[in-house]
């Protein structure tokens, strides 16, 4: 059996930053601390951070005064941010800067008198956070059917759109095309908001699907971009399975399979991919593993004030002093 690893795969810059914010905040300010919503949509990551002292809450009323609170990578509605900042809490915002960029765009469009259509998935925290940046004048569509059902003045030129960062690039293109034909004067952004990591992983999984008999996507069922990777592979004619960990693999998936492609969602750690390879190797000792040609990503986002290297060094020095 042959394994081909997708390139790129796994952690994106926004996820790396969000996890580092929680880990570093625990080290600098101590445990427990509170995180609103799963910091990123990956079960293993969440369990590891829980073990370090992070408490995940759905509502900030569950956070005691004086505590440290972190907003997840998906962002929060303005009402949540306002409520938190009105309380005596130490707050760090792990919202991915690419999501924050969409938030700012929504506010700017709204202030310029535009109605906004958000292309995304209902109930996803990023969508709730982005739509919650303004009180009115923003409408969610999930599909071409959603566009057809939209009851807005079709000659309106005060209309614009934004997209969830982790949706399918191809689905977004279809919905945008339907929007443009229904609302010919809709204002288009220079570029849609699907992020670089989503785009790159979907491009890579298409190439993987062309070369493989089966694609495994390492990622949690709650992860939007991981689900999209599985769908994109299937649309390219390849059977694809979403697995949280190697333990989810079933032996009969591999009967008659010569080449297995492995990718990982933007919130899935690389060690989970390596565990999948090890489990396959134990069943197929002559397994060969190669990595797809593909660009290395070199995007990185800065840490928020209060969690810089100097803050970490000061916290470590203080700890040493206490124990010395
Ligand atoms: S998937 Fe994209 S938007 Fe989401 S955290 Fe990663 S880089 Fe940011």
PDB file of C-alpha atoms in Angstrom, residues 73-74 96-102 118-120 124 126-127 130 162-169 192-199 202 224-225 228:
ATOM      1  CA  UNK A  73     -10.515  31.503  16.929  1.00  0.00           C
ATOM      2  CA  UNK A  74     -13.992  31.734  15.373  1.00  0.00           C
ATOM      3  CA  UNK A  96      -8.197  34.637  13.793  1.00  0.00           C
ATOM      4  CA  UNK A  97      -7.039  37.941  12.273  1.00  0.00           C
ATOM      5  CA  UNK A  98      -8.561  36.808   8.961  1.00  0.00           C
ATOM      6  CA  UNK A  99     -11.958  36.520  10.661  1.00  0.00           C
ATOM      7  CA  UNK A 100     -11.460  39.906  12.324  1.00  0.00           C
ATOM      8  CA  UNK A 101     -10.812  41.322   8.854  1.00  0.00           C
ATOM      9  CA  UNK A 102     -14.288  40.104   7.773  1.00  0.00           C
ATOM     10  CA  UNK A 118     -23.250  36.458   4.418  1.00  0.00           C
ATOM     11  CA  UNK A 119     -22.453  33.217   2.613  1.00  0.00           C
ATOM     12  CA  UNK A 120     -21.875  30.551   5.258  1.00  0.00           C
ATOM     13  CA  UNK A 124     -21.418  27.991  12.918  1.00  0.00           C
ATOM     14  CA  UNK A 126     -17.846  32.167  12.958  1.00  0.00           C
ATOM     15  CA  UNK A 127     -21.099  33.029  11.176  1.00  0.00           C
ATOM     16  CA  UNK A 130     -19.570  37.885  11.940  1.00  0.00           C
ATOM     17  CA  UNK A 162     -19.023  38.510   2.644  1.00  0.00           C
ATOM     18  CA  UNK A 163     -18.144  34.831   3.080  1.00  0.00           C
ATOM     19  CA  UNK A 164     -17.344  32.504   5.967  1.00  0.00           C
ATOM     20  CA  UNK A 165     -13.593  31.815   5.838  1.00  0.00           C
ATOM     21  CA  UNK A 166     -13.848  28.021   5.858  1.00  0.00           C
ATOM     22  CA  UNK A 167     -16.516  27.176   3.289  1.00  0.00           C
ATOM     23  CA  UNK A 168     -16.027  25.271   0.048  1.00  0.00           C
ATOM     24  CA  UNK A 169     -14.391  27.481  -2.555  1.00  0.00           C
ATOM     25  CA  UNK A 192     -13.947  36.609  -1.361  1.00  0.00           C
ATOM     26  CA  UNK A 193     -13.139  35.903   2.276  1.00  0.00           C
ATOM     27  CA  UNK A 194     -12.395  32.172   2.037  1.00  0.00           C
ATOM     28  CA  UNK A 195      -9.002  32.122   3.744  1.00  0.00           C
ATOM     29  CA  UNK A 196      -5.655  31.068   2.295  1.00  0.00           C
ATOM     30  CA  UNK A 197      -5.560  27.911   4.457  1.00  0.00           C
ATOM     31  CA  UNK A 198      -9.012  26.728   3.358  1.00  0.00           C
ATOM     32  CA  UNK A 199      -8.199  27.441  -0.284  1.00  0.00           C
ATOM     33  CA  UNK A 202      -9.019  22.251  -0.799  1.00  0.00           C
ATOM     34  CA  UNK A 224     -16.135  23.177   9.032  1.00  0.00           C
ATOM     35  CA  UNK A 225     -12.975  23.118   6.937  1.00  0.00           C
ATOM     36  CA  UNK A 228     -15.388  20.558   3.380  1.00  0.00           C
TER      37      UNK A 228
END
